[in-house]
Amino acid sequence: MNGRQQQDSLTECDVLVIGGGPAGSAVAPLLAQKGYRVVLLEKAHHPRFHIGESLLPANLPLLEQLGVADEVRAIGMEKWGAEFVSPWHAHGQAFQFADAWDKSMPHAYQVKRADFDHILIRNAARKGVEVIEGCKVKTVDFLPDDQGVIIRAEHDDGREAGWKARFVVDASGRDTFLANRFQIKHKNPRHNSSAMYAHFSGAVRNAGQAEGNITIFWFEHGWFWFIPLSDGSTSVGATVWPYYMKTRAGRSLGQFLSDTIATCPPLAERLKDAKMVTEAEATGNFSYVSERNHGSNYLLLGDAYAFIDPVFSSGVMLAMNSGFEGAKAIDACLSRPREAAAALRQFDHVMKHGPKAFSWFIYRITNPTMRDIFMAPRNIFRVKEALLSVLAGDIFGKTPIWTGLRIFKVIYYLSFIGNFRQSLAGWQRRRVNIKPVDETGLGVGR
């Protein structure tokens, strides 16, 4: 079969989206509603397990715009704030989203991602997207002179299929399909961590409105998350420095996670009568970034472009926001070519802005100076409100938080100098901790 015959056998569409997670299931219906023919290919079948259950208040307006707010509310555990627990401090510190600069977003939700992602992808189908599950993309070939993109995929039963699209969107998450194809994905040299996690029943929760709050437990080798879910289960995970995963020494992953929890007494106390109800899983190389996030007829969204440490629960919000920004950029490229260059520059700016806003804090969150500030926050010049706005994900709108954040950073640097020996020792430890290790034997997976 010659090239013309091969192309004639392809199904044509305007936009093909690779991946049906929060990014793909946001961009696809937004484009379909503008009249574009959109195909979404998802390698799995929803509902399927996924980690990353904690949403931010900034997610809620996006859910409203997609028309799924009521469905998510029905499955969600209300999350009104976040709590930090430190072995180096005698008290915990709770932050309430209602105390952020913008008082109109006082809460978020904790969600089982299987249910949440299922809601999003079904919504995409209702809005006119051709959703095909159990279909894994194998190749993406860009035609010369921006004439389109050829995408070939394989169904679960072995059937092959192909599409010719005007535009392709990589929303494949940590599979990073296009970044791997282009060889532009790099480990983040300023951060490196691994994680292991499972769901538990019978965990002790906070009382009253704080029941659904996420709790972050610092410990010697990294930090734990504790995320209560609406069905009574709790997601618990440890994000650790790479060297720590090498200490597993033949233990099952479940046993290793249990032993790691035992090293954090406040968390162990809340799990003393709890039972692990899912198999423990693990993932490595937690932080990475790609050299670029777009070309003339493709975009990389969410985790397909970059992934940062999840300590501030930013992943789903950044992914969904990238879908909204991506839809605007693609609409300009396909319908208003003269605006394409400016639209892609704006998209690039937003995609870089999100991880950058969170990463400054992530790179320093384990430093003793930053921990001290987090555990005793003050609202001088409204810096606490600005910090809470970041924790709420309110970094893309018009909320005037940036002067407060600059003042916060000045306070941090002055405190760093004032506690120079302790701060320098923490900085030096971190430089050692983020060094990559040979991944053989890390036990990534189960």
Tab-separated table of C-alpha atoms in Angstrom:
chain	number	residue	atom	x	y	z
A	1	MET	CA	0.000	0.000	0.000
A	2	ASN	CA	1.510	3.339	-1.010
A	3	GLY	CA	1.578	6.515	1.096
A	4	ARG	CA	-1.551	7.964	-0.558
A	5	GLN	CA	-3.518	4.749	0.054
A	6	GLN	CA	-2.311	4.620	3.659
A	7	GLN	CA	-3.514	8.184	4.227
A	8	ASP	CA	-6.829	7.468	2.509
A	9	SER	CA	-7.471	4.677	5.033
A	10	LEU	CA	-7.136	7.055	7.974
A	11	THR	CA	-9.995	8.618	9.899
A	12	GLU	CA	-9.791	12.397	9.784
A	13	CYS	CA	-10.305	14.733	12.749
A	14	ASP	CA	-9.303	18.218	13.772
A	15	VAL	CA	-7.660	17.362	17.084
A	16	LEU	CA	-6.494	14.056	18.502
A	17	VAL	CA	-5.851	13.918	22.237
A	18	ILE	CA	-3.560	11.262	23.691
A	19	GLY	CA	-4.676	10.442	27.234
A	20	GLY	CA	-7.936	10.699	29.168
A	21	GLY	CA	-6.769	12.060	32.502
A	22	PRO	CA	-7.616	15.537	33.859
A	23	ALA	CA	-5.649	17.397	31.161
A	24	GLY	CA	-6.990	15.450	28.195
A	25	SER	CA	-10.534	15.328	29.549
A	26	ALA	CA	-10.457	19.121	29.981
A	27	VAL	CA	-9.043	20.178	26.624
A	28	ALA	CA	-11.133	17.753	24.557
A	29	PRO	CA	-14.677	18.907	25.456
A	30	LEU	CA	-13.677	22.564	25.365
A	31	LEU	CA	-12.597	22.116	21.744
A	32	ALA	CA	-15.580	19.947	20.850
A	33	GLN	CA	-17.897	22.654	22.102
A	34	LYS	CA	-16.233	25.057	19.672
A	35	GLY	CA	-17.216	22.772	16.806
A	36	TYR	CA	-13.982	20.864	16.263
A	37	ARG	CA	-13.932	17.127	15.549
A	38	VAL	CA	-12.035	15.759	18.550
A	39	VAL	CA	-10.877	12.191	19.171
A	40	LEU	CA	-9.545	11.166	22.585
A	41	LEU	CA	-7.538	7.943	22.908
A	42	GLU	CA	-7.069	6.441	26.386
A	43	LYS	CA	-4.949	3.331	26.805
A	44	ALA	CA	-6.812	2.160	29.938
A	45	HIS	CA	-10.487	1.643	30.702
A	46	HIS	CA	-12.153	3.979	33.174
A	47	PRO	CA	-12.602	3.807	36.067
A	48	ARG	CA	-8.973	2.923	36.863
A	49	PHE	CA	-6.807	3.536	39.916
A	50	HIS	CA	-4.629	6.629	39.952
A	51	ILE	CA	-2.765	8.471	42.662
A	52	GLY	CA	-3.106	12.219	43.255
A	53	GLU	CA	-6.409	12.499	45.097
A	54	SER	CA	-6.128	15.967	46.617
A	55	LEU	CA	-7.640	18.883	44.692
A	56	LEU	CA	-7.132	22.600	45.309
A	57	PRO	CA	-9.747	25.367	45.632
A	58	ALA	CA	-8.596	26.686	42.241
A	59	ASN	CA	-9.891	23.438	40.702
A	60	LEU	CA	-13.487	24.306	41.549
A	61	PRO	CA	-14.028	27.116	38.996
A	62	LEU	CA	-12.603	24.824	36.302
A	63	LEU	CA	-15.045	22.072	37.291
A	64	GLU	CA	-17.884	24.588	37.081
A	65	GLN	CA	-16.841	25.617	33.582
A	66	LEU	CA	-16.691	21.993	32.462
A	67	GLY	CA	-20.146	21.386	33.908
A	68	VAL	CA	-19.124	18.622	36.334
A	69	ALA	CA	-19.087	20.497	39.653
A	70	ASP	CA	-22.177	18.735	41.040
A	71	GLU	CA	-20.904	15.285	40.083
A	72	VAL	CA	-17.552	15.915	41.741
A	73	ARG	CA	-19.246	17.329	44.833
A	74	ALA	CA	-21.200	14.075	45.127
A	75	ILE	CA	-18.047	11.922	45.283
A	76	GLY	CA	-15.763	14.348	47.114
A	77	MET	CA	-14.652	14.726	50.714
A	78	GLU	CA	-14.646	18.416	51.576
A	79	LYS	CA	-11.139	19.757	52.181
A	80	TRP	CA	-11.065	23.088	54.003
A	81	GLY	CA	-7.373	23.284	54.703
A	82	ALA	CA	-4.006	21.619	55.115
A	83	GLU	CA	-2.092	20.618	58.231
A	84	PHE	CA	1.672	20.291	58.639
A	85	VAL	CA	3.211	18.087	61.336
A	86	SER	CA	6.927	18.265	62.070
A	87	PRO	CA	9.106	16.121	64.356
A	88	TRP	CA	11.240	19.213	64.908
A	89	HIS	CA	8.353	21.230	66.355
A	90	ALA	CA	6.149	20.598	69.366
A	91	HIS	CA	2.936	21.605	67.607
A	92	GLY	CA	1.128	21.105	64.309
A	93	GLN	CA	0.200	23.977	62.055
A	94	ALA	CA	-3.120	24.148	60.185
A	95	PHE	CA	-3.815	26.446	57.252
A	96	GLN	CA	-7.383	27.324	56.247
A	97	PHE	CA	-8.089	28.160	52.612
A	98	ALA	CA	-10.697	30.659	53.796
A	99	ASP	CA	-7.798	32.772	55.127
A	100	ALA	CA	-6.240	33.148	51.672
A	101	TRP	CA	-6.287	36.487	49.877
A	102	ASP	CA	-9.352	35.588	47.818
A	103	LYS	CA	-12.018	34.516	50.332
A	104	SER	CA	-14.340	33.181	47.624
A	105	MET	CA	-12.568	29.790	47.370
A	106	PRO	CA	-12.653	28.432	50.944
A	107	HIS	CA	-12.499	24.716	50.208
A	108	ALA	CA	-11.636	21.962	47.764
A	109	TYR	CA	-12.227	18.194	47.621
A	110	GLN	CA	-10.352	14.985	48.186
A	111	VAL	CA	-11.438	12.503	45.503
A	112	LYS	CA	-10.833	8.944	44.478
A	113	ARG	CA	-9.160	9.509	41.173
A	114	ALA	CA	-10.856	6.477	39.616
A	115	ASP	CA	-14.221	8.163	40.174
A	116	PHE	CA	-13.026	11.699	39.426
A	117	ASP	CA	-11.297	10.844	36.160
A	118	HIS	CA	-14.302	8.728	35.127
A	119	ILE	CA	-16.578	11.745	35.584
A	120	LEU	CA	-14.291	13.900	33.445
A	121	ILE	CA	-13.915	11.469	30.554
A	122	ARG	CA	-17.671	10.699	30.469
A	123	ASN	CA	-18.299	14.440	30.370
A	124	ALA	CA	-15.982	14.705	27.373
A	125	ALA	CA	-18.029	12.061	25.578
A	126	ARG	CA	-21.291	13.867	26.415
A	127	LYS	CA	-19.879	17.081	24.980
A	128	GLY	CA	-19.228	15.492	21.595
A	129	VAL	CA	-15.723	14.057	21.913
A	130	GLU	CA	-15.186	10.636	20.327
A	131	VAL	CA	-13.714	8.821	23.327
A	132	ILE	CA	-11.970	5.525	22.624
A	133	GLU	CA	-10.707	3.587	25.636
A	134	GLY	CA	-8.400	0.599	25.608
A	135	CYS	CA	-6.531	2.114	22.680
A	136	LYS	CA	-2.800	2.797	22.989
A	137	VAL	CA	-0.998	5.195	20.672
A	138	LYS	CA	1.994	3.597	18.999
A	139	THR	CA	3.327	6.200	16.571
A	140	VAL	CA	2.896	9.875	15.790
A	141	ASP	CA	4.264	11.164	12.485
A	142	PHE	CA	4.250	14.819	11.504
A	143	LEU	CA	3.645	15.523	7.836
A	144	PRO	CA	5.865	18.085	6.071
A	145	ASP	CA	4.850	21.723	5.747
A	146	ASP	CA	2.406	21.464	8.679
A	147	GLN	CA	-0.015	19.381	6.621
A	148	GLY	CA	-1.133	17.417	9.661
A	149	VAL	CA	-0.257	14.547	11.923
A	150	ILE	CA	-0.643	10.795	11.399
A	151	ILE	CA	-1.425	8.889	14.595
A	152	ARG	CA	-1.489	5.109	14.743
A	153	ALA	CA	-2.770	3.142	17.697
A	154	GLU	CA	-3.616	-0.381	18.788
A	155	HIS	CA	-6.792	-1.545	20.526
A	156	ASP	CA	-6.755	-4.017	23.400
A	157	ASP	CA	-7.827	-6.800	21.049
A	158	GLY	CA	-4.938	-6.166	18.688
A	159	ARG	CA	-6.848	-4.185	16.050
A	160	GLU	CA	-4.881	-1.318	14.569
A	161	ALA	CA	-6.356	2.085	13.809
A	162	GLY	CA	-5.114	5.365	12.393
A	163	TRP	CA	-6.099	9.002	12.257
A	164	LYS	CA	-5.023	12.075	10.370
A	165	ALA	CA	-5.382	15.134	12.587
A	166	ARG	CA	-4.710	18.813	12.111
A	167	PHE	CA	-3.418	19.019	15.671
A	168	VAL	CA	-2.287	16.486	18.278
A	169	VAL	CA	-2.334	16.970	22.051
A	170	ASP	CA	-0.123	14.936	24.355
A	171	ALA	CA	-1.998	14.539	27.625
A	172	SER	CA	-0.448	11.141	28.330
A	173	GLY	CA	0.648	12.101	31.843
A	174	ARG	CA	3.811	10.543	33.135
A	175	ASP	CA	4.007	8.368	30.017
A	176	THR	CA	5.257	11.598	28.363
A	177	PHE	CA	4.654	10.162	24.898
A	178	LEU	CA	5.877	13.039	22.733
A	179	ALA	CA	8.632	14.180	25.097
A	180	ASN	CA	10.081	10.666	24.942
A	181	ARG	CA	9.678	10.563	21.154
A	182	PHE	CA	11.440	13.913	20.787
A	183	GLN	CA	13.991	12.996	23.504
A	184	ILE	CA	13.361	16.301	25.298
A	185	LYS	CA	12.414	15.007	28.758
A	186	HIS	CA	14.969	15.526	31.534
A	187	LYS	CA	15.055	14.764	35.214
A	188	ASN	CA	14.713	17.962	37.193
A	189	PRO	CA	18.265	18.620	38.425
A	190	ARG	CA	16.958	20.714	41.327
A	191	HIS	CA	14.647	18.052	42.732
A	192	ASN	CA	14.509	14.286	42.784
A	193	SER	CA	12.266	12.001	44.790
A	194	SER	CA	10.372	8.728	44.748
A	195	ALA	CA	7.071	7.724	46.310
A	196	MET	CA	5.240	4.675	47.662
A	197	TYR	CA	1.596	4.633	48.658
A	198	ALA	CA	-1.555	2.672	49.450
A	199	HIS	CA	-5.107	3.143	50.731
A	200	PHE	CA	-5.982	2.316	54.345
A	201	SER	CA	-9.232	1.754	56.207
A	202	GLY	CA	-9.700	2.652	59.862
A	203	ALA	CA	-7.329	5.634	59.982
A	204	VAL	CA	-7.945	8.255	62.670
A	205	ARG	CA	-9.188	11.505	61.165
A	206	ASN	CA	-9.476	15.026	62.480
A	207	ALA	CA	-12.759	16.037	64.064
A	208	GLY	CA	-15.476	18.244	62.577
A	209	GLN	CA	-14.896	20.304	59.478
A	210	ALA	CA	-11.193	19.400	59.504
A	211	GLU	CA	-11.983	15.716	58.879
A	212	GLY	CA	-11.191	15.999	55.184
A	213	ASN	CA	-8.049	18.107	55.496
A	214	ILE	CA	-4.829	16.807	54.037
A	215	THR	CA	-2.033	16.319	56.556
A	216	ILE	CA	1.638	16.540	55.606
A	217	PHE	CA	4.025	14.766	57.994
A	218	TRP	CA	7.691	15.642	57.661
A	219	PHE	CA	10.161	12.951	58.641
A	220	GLU	CA	13.859	12.327	58.314
A	221	HIS	CA	13.753	10.890	54.786
A	222	GLY	CA	11.103	13.131	53.198
A	223	TRP	CA	7.408	13.599	53.899
A	224	PHE	CA	4.111	11.673	54.101
A	225	TRP	CA	0.670	12.571	52.792
A	226	PHE	CA	-2.550	11.626	54.627
A	227	ILE	CA	-5.637	12.187	52.444
A	228	PRO	CA	-9.107	11.211	53.781
A	229	LEU	CA	-11.570	10.010	51.144
A	230	SER	CA	-15.359	10.018	51.188
A	231	ASP	CA	-15.762	6.223	51.306
A	232	GLY	CA	-13.941	6.041	54.642
A	233	SER	CA	-10.578	5.043	53.209
A	234	THR	CA	-7.453	7.172	53.471
A	235	SER	CA	-4.669	7.565	50.930
A	236	VAL	CA	-1.283	7.449	52.623
A	237	GLY	CA	1.998	7.835	50.832
A	238	ALA	CA	5.649	8.571	51.500
A	239	THR	CA	7.601	10.861	49.178
A	240	VAL	CA	11.242	10.133	49.911
A	241	TRP	CA	14.721	10.946	48.722
A	242	PRO	CA	16.069	8.436	46.190
A	243	TYR	CA	18.636	6.888	48.538
A	244	TYR	CA	15.895	5.772	50.926
A	245	MET	CA	14.218	3.442	48.420
A	246	LYS	CA	17.493	1.525	48.183
A	247	THR	CA	17.129	0.513	51.845
A	248	ARG	CA	14.163	-1.742	51.040
A	249	ALA	CA	16.523	-4.736	51.166
A	250	GLY	CA	14.210	-7.452	49.916
A	251	ARG	CA	11.122	-6.507	51.903
A	252	SER	CA	7.787	-6.492	50.119
A	253	LEU	CA	6.696	-2.996	49.150
A	254	GLY	CA	3.764	-3.187	51.566
A	255	GLN	CA	6.066	-4.122	54.421
A	256	PHE	CA	8.534	-1.413	53.452
A	257	LEU	CA	5.756	1.191	53.475
A	258	SER	CA	4.534	-0.051	56.870
A	259	ASP	CA	8.063	0.047	58.283
A	260	THR	CA	8.529	3.559	56.922
A	261	ILE	CA	5.269	4.711	58.533
A	262	ALA	CA	6.534	3.341	61.856
A	263	THR	CA	9.424	5.823	61.722
A	264	CYS	CA	6.922	8.719	61.950
A	265	PRO	CA	5.174	8.369	65.360
A	266	PRO	CA	2.396	10.974	64.761
A	267	LEU	CA	1.353	9.216	61.549
A	268	ALA	CA	1.791	5.748	63.035
A	269	GLU	CA	-0.571	6.754	65.850
A	270	ARG	CA	-3.282	7.719	63.354
A	271	LEU	CA	-2.822	4.387	61.566
A	272	LYS	CA	-2.381	2.110	64.593
A	273	ASP	CA	-5.740	0.360	64.030
A	274	ALA	CA	-5.786	0.838	60.256
A	275	LYS	CA	-5.590	-1.843	57.599
A	276	MET	CA	-3.983	-1.547	54.168
A	277	VAL	CA	-6.804	-2.183	51.671
A	278	THR	CA	-4.961	-1.760	48.377
A	279	GLU	CA	-1.652	-3.172	47.284
A	280	ALA	CA	1.213	-0.798	47.905
A	281	GLU	CA	2.623	0.791	44.767
A	282	ALA	CA	5.654	2.943	44.058
A	283	THR	CA	6.973	5.323	41.465
A	284	GLY	CA	10.389	6.834	40.873
A	285	ASN	CA	11.860	9.862	39.111
A	286	PHE	CA	9.152	12.063	40.527
A	287	SER	CA	10.294	15.383	39.040
A	288	TYR	CA	11.099	16.136	35.409
A	289	VAL	CA	10.616	18.806	32.772
A	290	SER	CA	10.591	18.831	28.964
A	291	GLU	CA	12.581	21.273	26.857
A	292	ARG	CA	9.448	22.581	25.176
A	293	ASN	CA	5.688	22.253	25.481
A	294	HIS	CA	4.473	23.025	21.950
A	295	GLY	CA	5.142	23.116	18.246
A	296	SER	CA	3.175	24.379	15.269
A	297	ASN	CA	0.705	21.479	15.445
A	298	TYR	CA	1.130	19.876	18.856
A	299	LEU	CA	0.921	20.686	22.553
A	300	LEU	CA	2.156	18.942	25.708
A	301	LEU	CA	-0.241	19.310	28.634
A	302	GLY	CA	0.052	18.677	32.366
A	303	ASP	CA	2.390	15.880	33.398
A	304	ALA	CA	3.204	15.155	29.755
A	305	TYR	CA	5.227	18.378	29.894
A	306	ALA	CA	6.494	18.548	33.478
A	307	PHE	CA	5.948	17.005	36.883
A	308	ILE	CA	6.866	18.513	40.239
A	309	ASP	CA	6.877	17.130	43.765
A	310	PRO	CA	3.220	16.793	44.875
A	311	VAL	CA	3.661	18.268	48.365
A	312	PHE	CA	1.204	21.117	47.570
A	313	SER	CA	-1.317	18.920	45.680
A	314	SER	CA	-0.832	20.987	42.544
A	315	GLY	CA	-0.896	18.217	39.929
A	316	VAL	CA	-4.574	17.997	38.970
A	317	MET	CA	-5.043	21.765	39.035
A	318	LEU	CA	-2.011	22.380	36.803
A	319	ALA	CA	-3.159	19.631	34.431
A	320	MET	CA	-6.715	20.946	34.124
A	321	ASN	CA	-5.557	24.545	33.770
A	322	SER	CA	-3.199	23.472	30.992
A	323	GLY	CA	-6.221	21.941	29.251
A	324	PHE	CA	-8.077	25.256	29.376
A	325	GLU	CA	-5.054	27.192	28.130
A	326	GLY	CA	-4.349	24.566	25.514
A	327	ALA	CA	-7.892	24.801	24.136
A	328	LYS	CA	-7.484	28.551	23.656
A	329	ALA	CA	-4.132	28.121	21.902
A	330	ILE	CA	-5.386	25.340	19.600
A	331	ASP	CA	-8.496	27.323	18.674
A	332	ALA	CA	-6.278	30.214	17.607
A	333	CYS	CA	-3.946	27.943	15.629
A	334	LEU	CA	-6.775	26.238	13.735
A	335	SER	CA	-9.194	29.137	13.250
A	336	ARG	CA	-7.129	32.322	13.445
A	337	PRO	CA	-3.643	31.516	12.085
A	338	ARG	CA	-2.465	35.114	12.397
A	339	GLU	CA	-2.939	34.843	16.162
A	340	ALA	CA	-1.239	31.440	16.446
A	341	ALA	CA	2.257	32.645	17.365
A	342	ALA	CA	0.993	34.949	20.113
A	343	ALA	CA	-1.375	32.266	21.425
A	344	LEU	CA	1.416	29.703	21.644
A	345	ARG	CA	3.687	32.191	23.423
A	346	GLN	CA	0.939	32.799	25.981
A	347	PHE	CA	0.430	29.052	26.384
A	348	ASP	CA	4.166	28.584	26.926
A	349	HIS	CA	4.185	31.352	29.534
A	350	VAL	CA	1.327	29.816	31.505
A	351	MET	CA	2.784	26.313	31.324
A	352	LYS	CA	6.092	27.504	32.752
A	353	HIS	CA	4.525	29.847	35.300
A	354	GLY	CA	2.622	27.142	37.197
A	355	PRO	CA	5.505	24.806	38.090
A	356	LYS	CA	7.768	27.807	38.731
A	357	ALA	CA	5.357	29.334	41.262
A	358	PHE	CA	5.209	26.105	43.267
A	359	SER	CA	8.796	24.956	42.779
A	360	TRP	CA	10.413	27.811	44.680
A	361	PHE	CA	8.659	26.531	47.803
A	362	ILE	CA	9.161	22.850	46.957
A	363	TYR	CA	12.928	23.283	46.641
A	364	ARG	CA	13.053	24.793	50.139
A	365	ILE	CA	10.257	23.009	52.000
A	366	THR	CA	12.653	20.623	53.741
A	367	ASN	CA	15.072	23.357	54.800
A	368	PRO	CA	14.885	24.039	58.571
A	369	THR	CA	14.404	27.757	57.923
A	370	MET	CA	11.376	27.192	55.693
A	371	ARG	CA	9.925	24.657	58.113
A	372	ASP	CA	10.211	27.166	60.934
A	373	ILE	CA	8.353	29.786	58.890
A	374	PHE	CA	5.623	27.314	57.907
A	375	MET	CA	5.159	26.203	61.490
A	376	ALA	CA	4.869	29.775	62.813
A	377	PRO	CA	3.414	31.876	59.980
A	378	ARG	CA	2.758	35.590	60.394
A	379	ASN	CA	0.659	37.842	58.203
A	380	ILE	CA	3.049	40.810	58.007
A	381	PHE	CA	2.194	42.733	54.839
A	382	ARG	CA	-0.368	39.971	54.111
A	383	VAL	CA	2.366	37.434	53.350
A	384	LYS	CA	0.416	34.611	55.012
A	385	GLU	CA	-2.590	35.354	52.805
A	386	ALA	CA	-0.328	35.324	49.758
A	387	LEU	CA	1.206	32.001	50.824
A	388	LEU	CA	-2.252	30.524	51.376
A	389	SER	CA	-3.239	31.665	47.892
A	390	VAL	CA	-0.383	29.581	46.497
A	391	LEU	CA	-1.499	26.614	48.612
A	392	ALA	CA	-5.010	27.131	47.185
A	393	GLY	CA	-3.664	27.173	43.616
A	394	ASP	CA	-4.703	30.775	43.036
A	395	ILE	CA	-1.701	31.647	40.862
A	396	PHE	CA	-3.214	32.276	37.422
A	397	GLY	CA	-5.840	34.921	38.116
A	398	LYS	CA	-5.768	38.566	39.080
A	399	THR	CA	-5.417	38.093	42.854
A	400	PRO	CA	-2.632	40.553	43.857
A	401	ILE	CA	-0.446	38.071	45.738
A	402	TRP	CA	2.918	38.673	44.104
A	403	THR	CA	4.132	41.570	46.253
A	404	GLY	CA	3.296	39.536	49.350
A	405	LEU	CA	5.200	36.556	47.964
A	406	ARG	CA	8.236	38.713	47.225
A	407	ILE	CA	8.158	39.936	50.816
A	408	PHE	CA	7.813	36.308	51.990
A	409	LYS	CA	10.943	35.414	50.031
A	410	VAL	CA	12.838	38.339	51.574
A	411	ILE	CA	11.792	37.116	55.029
A	412	TYR	CA	13.004	33.629	54.122
A	413	TYR	CA	16.406	34.819	52.908
A	414	LEU	CA	16.895	37.052	55.949
A	415	SER	CA	15.948	34.151	58.222
A	416	PHE	CA	18.326	31.904	56.298
A	417	ILE	CA	21.163	34.318	57.011
A	418	GLY	CA	20.068	34.748	60.624
A	419	ASN	CA	20.223	30.958	61.142
A	420	PHE	CA	23.103	30.486	58.756
A	421	ARG	CA	24.701	27.359	60.194
A	422	GLN	CA	21.418	25.459	60.474
A	423	SER	CA	20.183	26.673	57.102
A	424	LEU	CA	23.453	25.913	55.328
A	425	ALA	CA	23.552	22.423	56.824
A	426	GLY	CA	20.006	21.828	55.595
A	427	TRP	CA	20.891	23.092	52.122
A	428	GLN	CA	23.956	20.844	51.980
A	429	ARG	CA	21.937	17.820	53.122
A	430	ARG	CA	19.419	18.491	50.386
A	431	ARG	CA	22.150	18.613	47.729
A	432	VAL	CA	23.176	15.136	48.813
A	433	ASN	CA	19.602	13.866	49.143
A	434	ILE	CA	18.520	14.799	45.611
A	435	LYS	CA	21.367	12.913	43.956
A	436	PRO	CA	19.960	10.206	41.690
A	437	VAL	CA	20.674	6.569	42.447
A	438	ASP	CA	20.781	3.472	40.304
A	439	GLU	CA	17.105	2.596	39.893
A	440	THR	CA	17.749	-1.134	39.722
A	441	GLY	CA	16.008	-2.659	42.700
A	442	LEU	CA	14.014	0.427	43.611
A	443	GLY	CA	10.874	-1.652	43.532
A	444	VAL	CA	8.955	0.804	41.387
A	445	GLY	CA	5.517	-0.729	40.871
A	446	ARG	CA	4.393	-3.386	43.329
